[in-house]
Amino acid sequence: MATVLVIGASRGIGLEFVGQYREAGERVIATARDDAGLARLRELGAEALRVDVAEPNSVSGLAWQLEGEKIDVALYVAGVFPQGSARTPPTREAFDHAMHANLLGAMQVIPQVAPLVEAAHGRFAFLSSAMAQIAGVSDSRGWVYRASKAALNMAVASAQHDYPEAILVAISPGWVQTDMGGASAPLSPERSVADMRRTLARLTPREGGRFIDHDGRPFDGW
């Protein structure tokens, strides 16, 4: 039985990861930022931890909550999508919220969790976005989001060198039917998560530090 850690599992894709890994018989540790999210995790049989990645003081306590663990699969799912374009300067509040949730939270989690993933020679995946391909920007909508996820990709690629006994990847879930993707998106959360689970299971060390799609195809142009 593998131990799976899902960071940012209050709802949506994170909660779907918890459900699928539990159905597969794995032990799941998952985080949520509020009581409602914690209750949903416990209903699925997960070990629930209170963590809000947008709050540095909350993230900094993750290491002691996981002390002694070996993590076979870790997932950083948390993120936000601020609207706006390059025509309008972002507010400091919008910038800080996106960068804390999408980037700084991940950078604070890495040194706490990556050694536990290394101990199991496991995989550590960070949900990114196809919108983070620097070479593939077609409009400026959500530009703070694009910038934060592009920076996340760089952070993951850099961190791989410090944790060579784990496989670190940034992975795009695709365009998914969530509150962010909308009802017209072609992928259901169930399909996206199933694809990502298969992709993570067959990763090889040479793919560490890469940015990949949910079905395993590399994003070479990011």
PDB file of C-alpha atoms in Angstrom:
ATOM      1  CA  MET A   1       0.000   0.000   0.000  1.00  0.00           C
ATOM      2  CA  ALA A   2       1.430   3.355  -1.081  1.00  0.00           C
ATOM      3  CA  THR A   3       1.247   6.543   0.962  1.00  0.00           C
ATOM      4  CA  VAL A   4      -0.123   9.470  -1.045  1.00  0.00           C
ATOM      5  CA  LEU A   5      -0.053  13.110   0.030  1.00  0.00           C
ATOM      6  CA  VAL A   6      -2.474  15.549  -1.634  1.00  0.00           C
ATOM      7  CA  ILE A   7      -1.891  19.217  -0.794  1.00  0.00           C
ATOM      8  CA  GLY A   8      -4.923  21.349  -1.612  1.00  0.00           C
ATOM      9  CA  ALA A   9      -7.701  18.771  -1.559  1.00  0.00           C
ATOM     10  CA  SER A  10     -10.641  20.830  -0.306  1.00  0.00           C
ATOM     11  CA  ARG A  11     -12.564  20.297  -3.552  1.00  0.00           C
ATOM     12  CA  GLY A  12     -12.246  19.831  -7.315  1.00  0.00           C
ATOM     13  CA  ILE A  13      -9.235  18.007  -8.718  1.00  0.00           C
ATOM     14  CA  GLY A  14      -7.584  17.599  -5.327  1.00  0.00           C
ATOM     15  CA  LEU A  15     -10.637  15.910  -3.864  1.00  0.00           C
ATOM     16  CA  GLU A  16     -10.879  13.699  -6.959  1.00  0.00           C
ATOM     17  CA  PHE A  17      -7.267  12.570  -6.435  1.00  0.00           C
ATOM     18  CA  VAL A  18      -8.144  11.619  -2.863  1.00  0.00           C
ATOM     19  CA  GLY A  19     -11.190   9.639  -3.949  1.00  0.00           C
ATOM     20  CA  GLN A  20      -9.414   7.720  -6.708  1.00  0.00           C
ATOM     21  CA  TYR A  21      -6.369   6.844  -4.638  1.00  0.00           C
ATOM     22  CA  ARG A  22      -8.610   5.705  -1.767  1.00  0.00           C
ATOM     23  CA  GLU A  23     -10.643   3.551  -4.169  1.00  0.00           C
ATOM     24  CA  ALA A  24      -7.357   1.991  -5.282  1.00  0.00           C
ATOM     25  CA  GLY A  25      -6.663   1.024  -1.672  1.00  0.00           C
ATOM     26  CA  GLU A  26      -3.896   3.525  -0.993  1.00  0.00           C
ATOM     27  CA  ARG A  27      -3.323   5.377   2.244  1.00  0.00           C
ATOM     28  CA  VAL A  28      -4.016   9.064   1.640  1.00  0.00           C
ATOM     29  CA  ILE A  29      -2.964  12.081   3.686  1.00  0.00           C
ATOM     30  CA  ALA A  30      -4.637  15.242   2.413  1.00  0.00           C
ATOM     31  CA  THR A  31      -4.875  18.898   3.344  1.00  0.00           C
ATOM     32  CA  ALA A  32      -7.756  21.343   3.392  1.00  0.00           C
ATOM     33  CA  ARG A  33      -7.980  24.927   4.534  1.00  0.00           C
ATOM     34  CA  ASP A  34     -11.344  24.855   6.320  1.00  0.00           C
ATOM     35  CA  ASP A  35     -13.646  22.638   8.365  1.00  0.00           C
ATOM     36  CA  ALA A  36     -15.890  21.771   5.429  1.00  0.00           C
ATOM     37  CA  GLY A  37     -12.928  20.579   3.382  1.00  0.00           C
ATOM     38  CA  LEU A  38     -11.552  18.552   6.279  1.00  0.00           C
ATOM     39  CA  ALA A  39     -14.931  16.868   6.717  1.00  0.00           C
ATOM     40  CA  ARG A  40     -15.072  15.890   3.026  1.00  0.00           C
ATOM     41  CA  LEU A  41     -11.607  14.343   3.257  1.00  0.00           C
ATOM     42  CA  ARG A  42     -12.493  12.315   6.336  1.00  0.00           C
ATOM     43  CA  GLU A  43     -15.665  11.042   4.645  1.00  0.00           C
ATOM     44  CA  LEU A  44     -13.427   9.588   1.917  1.00  0.00           C
ATOM     45  CA  GLY A  45     -11.213   7.900   4.483  1.00  0.00           C
ATOM     46  CA  ALA A  46      -8.243  10.236   4.203  1.00  0.00           C
ATOM     47  CA  GLU A  47      -6.087  11.451   7.060  1.00  0.00           C
ATOM     48  CA  ALA A  48      -6.926  15.169   7.033  1.00  0.00           C
ATOM     49  CA  LEU A  49      -4.534  18.009   7.885  1.00  0.00           C
ATOM     50  CA  ARG A  50      -5.420  21.700   8.080  1.00  0.00           C
ATOM     51  CA  VAL A  51      -3.126  23.687   5.766  1.00  0.00           C
ATOM     52  CA  ASP A  52      -3.790  26.895   3.808  1.00  0.00           C
ATOM     53  CA  VAL A  53      -1.063  27.326   1.176  1.00  0.00           C
ATOM     54  CA  ALA A  54      -1.906  31.009   0.788  1.00  0.00           C
ATOM     55  CA  GLU A  55      -0.837  31.554   4.416  1.00  0.00           C
ATOM     56  CA  PRO A  56       2.917  31.085   4.978  1.00  0.00           C
ATOM     57  CA  ASN A  57       2.483  30.468   8.701  1.00  0.00           C
ATOM     58  CA  SER A  58       0.083  27.633   7.928  1.00  0.00           C
ATOM     59  CA  VAL A  59       2.373  25.979   5.359  1.00  0.00           C
ATOM     60  CA  SER A  60       5.393  26.154   7.650  1.00  0.00           C
ATOM     61  CA  GLY A  61       3.795  23.670  10.041  1.00  0.00           C
ATOM     62  CA  LEU A  62       3.484  20.894   7.464  1.00  0.00           C
ATOM     63  CA  ALA A  63       6.865  19.276   8.234  1.00  0.00           C
ATOM     64  CA  TRP A  64       6.080  18.456  11.849  1.00  0.00           C
ATOM     65  CA  GLN A  65       2.659  17.094  10.879  1.00  0.00           C
ATOM     66  CA  LEU A  66       4.398  14.676   8.481  1.00  0.00           C
ATOM     67  CA  GLU A  67       7.383  13.811  10.656  1.00  0.00           C
ATOM     68  CA  GLY A  68       8.566  10.242  10.126  1.00  0.00           C
ATOM     69  CA  GLU A  69       6.538   9.652   6.949  1.00  0.00           C
ATOM     70  CA  LYS A  70       7.729   8.207   3.641  1.00  0.00           C
ATOM     71  CA  ILE A  71       5.649   9.571   0.763  1.00  0.00           C
ATOM     72  CA  ASP A  72       5.332   7.504  -2.418  1.00  0.00           C
ATOM     73  CA  VAL A  73       3.308  10.104  -4.317  1.00  0.00           C
ATOM     74  CA  ALA A  74       2.962  13.772  -3.379  1.00  0.00           C
ATOM     75  CA  LEU A  75       0.710  16.189  -5.234  1.00  0.00           C
ATOM     76  CA  TYR A  76       0.620  19.972  -4.945  1.00  0.00           C
ATOM     77  CA  VAL A  77      -2.827  20.740  -6.325  1.00  0.00           C
ATOM     78  CA  ALA A  78      -3.629  24.080  -4.676  1.00  0.00           C
ATOM     79  CA  GLY A  79      -4.004  27.134  -6.886  1.00  0.00           C
ATOM     80  CA  VAL A  80      -6.088  30.132  -7.856  1.00  0.00           C
ATOM     81  CA  PHE A  81      -6.948  31.825 -11.162  1.00  0.00           C
ATOM     82  CA  PRO A  82      -7.110  35.621 -10.957  1.00  0.00           C
ATOM     83  CA  GLN A  83      -8.789  37.333 -13.902  1.00  0.00           C
ATOM     84  CA  GLY A  84      -7.345  40.352 -15.680  1.00  0.00           C
ATOM     85  CA  SER A  85      -5.027  41.143 -18.570  1.00  0.00           C
ATOM     86  CA  ALA A  86      -1.916  43.161 -19.327  1.00  0.00           C
ATOM     87  CA  ARG A  87      -4.148  46.158 -20.039  1.00  0.00           C
ATOM     88  CA  THR A  88      -4.873  46.458 -16.320  1.00  0.00           C
ATOM     89  CA  PRO A  89      -2.173  46.402 -13.646  1.00  0.00           C
ATOM     90  CA  PRO A  90      -2.931  43.739 -11.038  1.00  0.00           C
ATOM     91  CA  THR A  91      -3.672  44.886  -7.544  1.00  0.00           C
ATOM     92  CA  ARG A  92      -1.109  44.007  -4.922  1.00  0.00           C
ATOM     93  CA  GLU A  93      -3.725  41.829  -3.229  1.00  0.00           C
ATOM     94  CA  ALA A  94      -4.497  39.844  -6.405  1.00  0.00           C
ATOM     95  CA  PHE A  95      -0.798  39.402  -7.175  1.00  0.00           C
ATOM     96  CA  ASP A  96       0.063  38.283  -3.657  1.00  0.00           C
ATOM     97  CA  HIS A  97      -2.847  35.842  -3.492  1.00  0.00           C
ATOM     98  CA  ALA A  98      -1.922  34.155  -6.783  1.00  0.00           C
ATOM     99  CA  MET A  99       1.787  34.044  -6.083  1.00  0.00           C
ATOM    100  CA  HIS A 100       1.280  32.687  -2.564  1.00  0.00           C
ATOM    101  CA  ALA A 101      -1.109  29.927  -3.654  1.00  0.00           C
ATOM    102  CA  ASN A 102       0.468  28.982  -6.990  1.00  0.00           C
ATOM    103  CA  LEU A 103       4.174  29.549  -6.387  1.00  0.00           C
ATOM    104  CA  LEU A 104       5.335  30.540  -2.909  1.00  0.00           C
ATOM    105  CA  GLY A 105       3.262  27.832  -1.245  1.00  0.00           C
ATOM    106  CA  ALA A 106       4.882  25.221  -3.493  1.00  0.00           C
ATOM    107  CA  MET A 107       8.351  26.622  -2.807  1.00  0.00           C
ATOM    108  CA  GLN A 108       7.689  26.439   0.932  1.00  0.00           C
ATOM    109  CA  VAL A 109       6.349  22.894   0.647  1.00  0.00           C
ATOM    110  CA  ILE A 110       9.261  21.500  -1.400  1.00  0.00           C
ATOM    111  CA  PRO A 111      11.953  21.437   1.343  1.00  0.00           C
ATOM    112  CA  GLN A 112       9.453  20.010   3.823  1.00  0.00           C
ATOM    113  CA  VAL A 113       8.020  17.245   1.636  1.00  0.00           C
ATOM    114  CA  ALA A 114      10.660  16.394  -0.996  1.00  0.00           C
ATOM    115  CA  PRO A 115      12.948  14.618   1.525  1.00  0.00           C
ATOM    116  CA  LEU A 116      10.003  12.391   2.495  1.00  0.00           C
ATOM    117  CA  VAL A 117       9.404  11.601  -1.187  1.00  0.00           C
ATOM    118  CA  GLU A 118      13.114  10.889  -1.660  1.00  0.00           C
ATOM    119  CA  ALA A 119      12.982   8.432   1.249  1.00  0.00           C
ATOM    120  CA  ALA A 120      10.430   6.406  -0.749  1.00  0.00           C
ATOM    121  CA  HIS A 121      12.086   7.066  -4.161  1.00  0.00           C
ATOM    122  CA  GLY A 122       8.711   8.463  -5.087  1.00  0.00           C
ATOM    123  CA  ARG A 123       7.083  11.079  -7.305  1.00  0.00           C
ATOM    124  CA  PHE A 124       6.246  14.700  -6.509  1.00  0.00           C
ATOM    125  CA  ALA A 125       3.864  16.423  -8.950  1.00  0.00           C
ATOM    126  CA  PHE A 126       2.831  20.083  -9.044  1.00  0.00           C
ATOM    127  CA  LEU A 127      -0.284  21.032 -10.975  1.00  0.00           C
ATOM    128  CA  SER A 128       0.623  23.623 -13.567  1.00  0.00           C
ATOM    129  CA  SER A 129      -1.218  24.701 -16.705  1.00  0.00           C
ATOM    130  CA  ALA A 130      -0.917  24.711 -20.483  1.00  0.00           C
ATOM    131  CA  MET A 131      -1.326  28.474 -20.090  1.00  0.00           C
ATOM    132  CA  ALA A 132       2.141  28.520 -18.503  1.00  0.00           C
ATOM    133  CA  GLN A 133       3.876  27.748 -21.808  1.00  0.00           C
ATOM    134  CA  ILE A 134       5.894  30.883 -22.381  1.00  0.00           C
ATOM    135  CA  ALA A 135       6.072  30.191 -26.115  1.00  0.00           C
ATOM    136  CA  GLY A 136       2.354  29.502 -26.391  1.00  0.00           C
ATOM    137  CA  VAL A 137       0.682  32.649 -25.060  1.00  0.00           C
ATOM    138  CA  SER A 138      -2.187  33.643 -27.359  1.00  0.00           C
ATOM    139  CA  ASP A 139      -3.826  36.315 -25.189  1.00  0.00           C
ATOM    140  CA  SER A 140      -3.197  38.128 -21.918  1.00  0.00           C
ATOM    141  CA  ARG A 141      -6.200  36.863 -19.957  1.00  0.00           C
ATOM    142  CA  GLY A 142      -5.159  35.601 -16.566  1.00  0.00           C
ATOM    143  CA  TRP A 143      -1.651  36.958 -16.995  1.00  0.00           C
ATOM    144  CA  VAL A 144      -0.808  36.840 -13.281  1.00  0.00           C
ATOM    145  CA  TYR A 145      -1.878  33.193 -13.318  1.00  0.00           C
ATOM    146  CA  ARG A 146       0.300  32.481 -16.375  1.00  0.00           C
ATOM    147  CA  ALA A 147       3.276  34.163 -14.748  1.00  0.00           C
ATOM    148  CA  SER A 148       2.880  32.269 -11.480  1.00  0.00           C
ATOM    149  CA  LYS A 149       2.579  28.891 -13.189  1.00  0.00           C
ATOM    150  CA  ALA A 150       5.503  29.549 -15.540  1.00  0.00           C
ATOM    151  CA  ALA A 151       7.572  30.401 -12.473  1.00  0.00           C
ATOM    152  CA  LEU A 152       6.326  27.226 -10.783  1.00  0.00           C
ATOM    153  CA  ASN A 153       7.586  25.181 -13.737  1.00  0.00           C
ATOM    154  CA  MET A 154      11.021  26.769 -13.328  1.00  0.00           C
ATOM    155  CA  ALA A 155      11.009  26.145  -9.573  1.00  0.00           C
ATOM    156  CA  VAL A 156      10.197  22.454 -10.076  1.00  0.00           C
ATOM    157  CA  ALA A 157      12.911  22.059 -12.723  1.00  0.00           C
ATOM    158  CA  SER A 158      15.422  23.701 -10.377  1.00  0.00           C
ATOM    159  CA  ALA A 159      14.379  21.708  -7.312  1.00  0.00           C
ATOM    160  CA  GLN A 160      14.860  18.417  -9.145  1.00  0.00           C
ATOM    161  CA  HIS A 161      18.627  18.931  -8.896  1.00  0.00           C
ATOM    162  CA  ASP A 162      18.450  19.206  -5.095  1.00  0.00           C
ATOM    163  CA  TYR A 163      16.316  16.072  -4.679  1.00  0.00           C
ATOM    164  CA  PRO A 164      17.712  13.563  -7.198  1.00  0.00           C
ATOM    165  CA  GLU A 165      16.246  10.500  -5.433  1.00  0.00           C
ATOM    166  CA  ALA A 166      12.698  11.723  -6.169  1.00  0.00           C
ATOM    167  CA  ILE A 167      11.029  12.461  -9.498  1.00  0.00           C
ATOM    168  CA  LEU A 168       9.649  16.005  -9.550  1.00  0.00           C
ATOM    169  CA  VAL A 169       7.389  17.141 -12.390  1.00  0.00           C
ATOM    170  CA  ALA A 170       5.033  19.973 -13.218  1.00  0.00           C
ATOM    171  CA  ILE A 171       1.892  18.533 -14.804  1.00  0.00           C
ATOM    172  CA  SER A 172      -1.040  20.132 -16.591  1.00  0.00           C
ATOM    173  CA  PRO A 173      -4.420  18.556 -15.812  1.00  0.00           C
ATOM    174  CA  GLY A 174      -5.747  19.794 -19.157  1.00  0.00           C
ATOM    175  CA  TRP A 175      -8.897  21.844 -19.653  1.00  0.00           C
ATOM    176  CA  VAL A 176     -11.112  20.368 -16.944  1.00  0.00           C
ATOM    177  CA  GLN A 177     -14.776  20.854 -16.010  1.00  0.00           C
ATOM    178  CA  THR A 178     -14.160  22.690 -12.752  1.00  0.00           C
ATOM    179  CA  ASP A 179     -15.183  26.126 -11.541  1.00  0.00           C
ATOM    180  CA  MET A 180     -12.058  27.396 -13.306  1.00  0.00           C
ATOM    181  CA  GLY A 181     -12.446  25.478 -16.578  1.00  0.00           C
ATOM    182  CA  GLY A 182     -16.217  25.737 -16.866  1.00  0.00           C
ATOM    183  CA  ALA A 183     -18.862  23.279 -18.022  1.00  0.00           C
ATOM    184  CA  SER A 184     -17.733  23.426 -21.669  1.00  0.00           C
ATOM    185  CA  ALA A 185     -14.286  21.974 -20.914  1.00  0.00           C
ATOM    186  CA  PRO A 186     -13.619  18.668 -22.697  1.00  0.00           C
ATOM    187  CA  LEU A 187     -12.206  16.782 -19.696  1.00  0.00           C
ATOM    188  CA  SER A 188     -14.102  15.637 -16.623  1.00  0.00           C
ATOM    189  CA  PRO A 189     -12.215  15.725 -13.311  1.00  0.00           C
ATOM    190  CA  GLU A 190     -12.481  11.917 -13.200  1.00  0.00           C
ATOM    191  CA  ARG A 191     -10.807  11.499 -16.603  1.00  0.00           C
ATOM    192  CA  SER A 192      -8.116  14.101 -15.950  1.00  0.00           C
ATOM    193  CA  VAL A 193      -7.136  12.614 -12.602  1.00  0.00           C
ATOM    194  CA  ALA A 194      -7.168   9.060 -13.962  1.00  0.00           C
ATOM    195  CA  ASP A 195      -4.849  10.183 -16.773  1.00  0.00           C
ATOM    196  CA  MET A 196      -2.504  11.944 -14.357  1.00  0.00           C
ATOM    197  CA  ARG A 197      -2.368   8.939 -12.038  1.00  0.00           C
ATOM    198  CA  ARG A 198      -1.371   6.687 -14.947  1.00  0.00           C
ATOM    199  CA  THR A 199       1.196   9.233 -16.135  1.00  0.00           C
ATOM    200  CA  LEU A 200       2.775   9.558 -12.691  1.00  0.00           C
ATOM    201  CA  ALA A 201       2.904   5.793 -12.222  1.00  0.00           C
ATOM    202  CA  ARG A 202       4.996   5.310 -15.371  1.00  0.00           C
ATOM    203  CA  LEU A 203       7.395   8.244 -14.948  1.00  0.00           C
ATOM    204  CA  THR A 204      11.096   7.488 -15.274  1.00  0.00           C
ATOM    205  CA  PRO A 205      13.957   9.460 -13.663  1.00  0.00           C
ATOM    206  CA  ARG A 206      14.912  11.028 -17.010  1.00  0.00           C
ATOM    207  CA  GLU A 207      11.557  12.835 -16.969  1.00  0.00           C
ATOM    208  CA  GLY A 208      12.276  14.540 -13.656  1.00  0.00           C
ATOM    209  CA  GLY A 209      12.187  18.324 -13.772  1.00  0.00           C
ATOM    210  CA  ARG A 210       9.960  18.344 -16.849  1.00  0.00           C
ATOM    211  CA  PHE A 211       6.621  19.996 -17.600  1.00  0.00           C
ATOM    212  CA  ILE A 212       4.196  17.393 -18.951  1.00  0.00           C
ATOM    213  CA  ASP A 213       0.555  17.108 -20.005  1.00  0.00           C
ATOM    214  CA  HIS A 214      -1.968  14.977 -18.121  1.00  0.00           C
ATOM    215  CA  ASP A 215      -1.452  12.141 -20.607  1.00  0.00           C
ATOM    216  CA  GLY A 216       2.335  12.257 -20.366  1.00  0.00           C
ATOM    217  CA  ARG A 217       3.205  14.311 -23.445  1.00  0.00           C
ATOM    218  CA  PRO A 218       6.032  16.793 -22.742  1.00  0.00           C
ATOM    219  CA  PHE A 219       5.564  20.537 -23.119  1.00  0.00           C
ATOM    220  CA  ASP A 220       8.885  21.228 -24.786  1.00  0.00           C
ATOM    221  CA  GLY A 221       8.201  24.888 -25.516  1.00  0.00           C
ATOM    222  CA  TRP A 222       7.589  26.230 -22.027  1.00  0.00           C
TER     223      TRP A 222
END
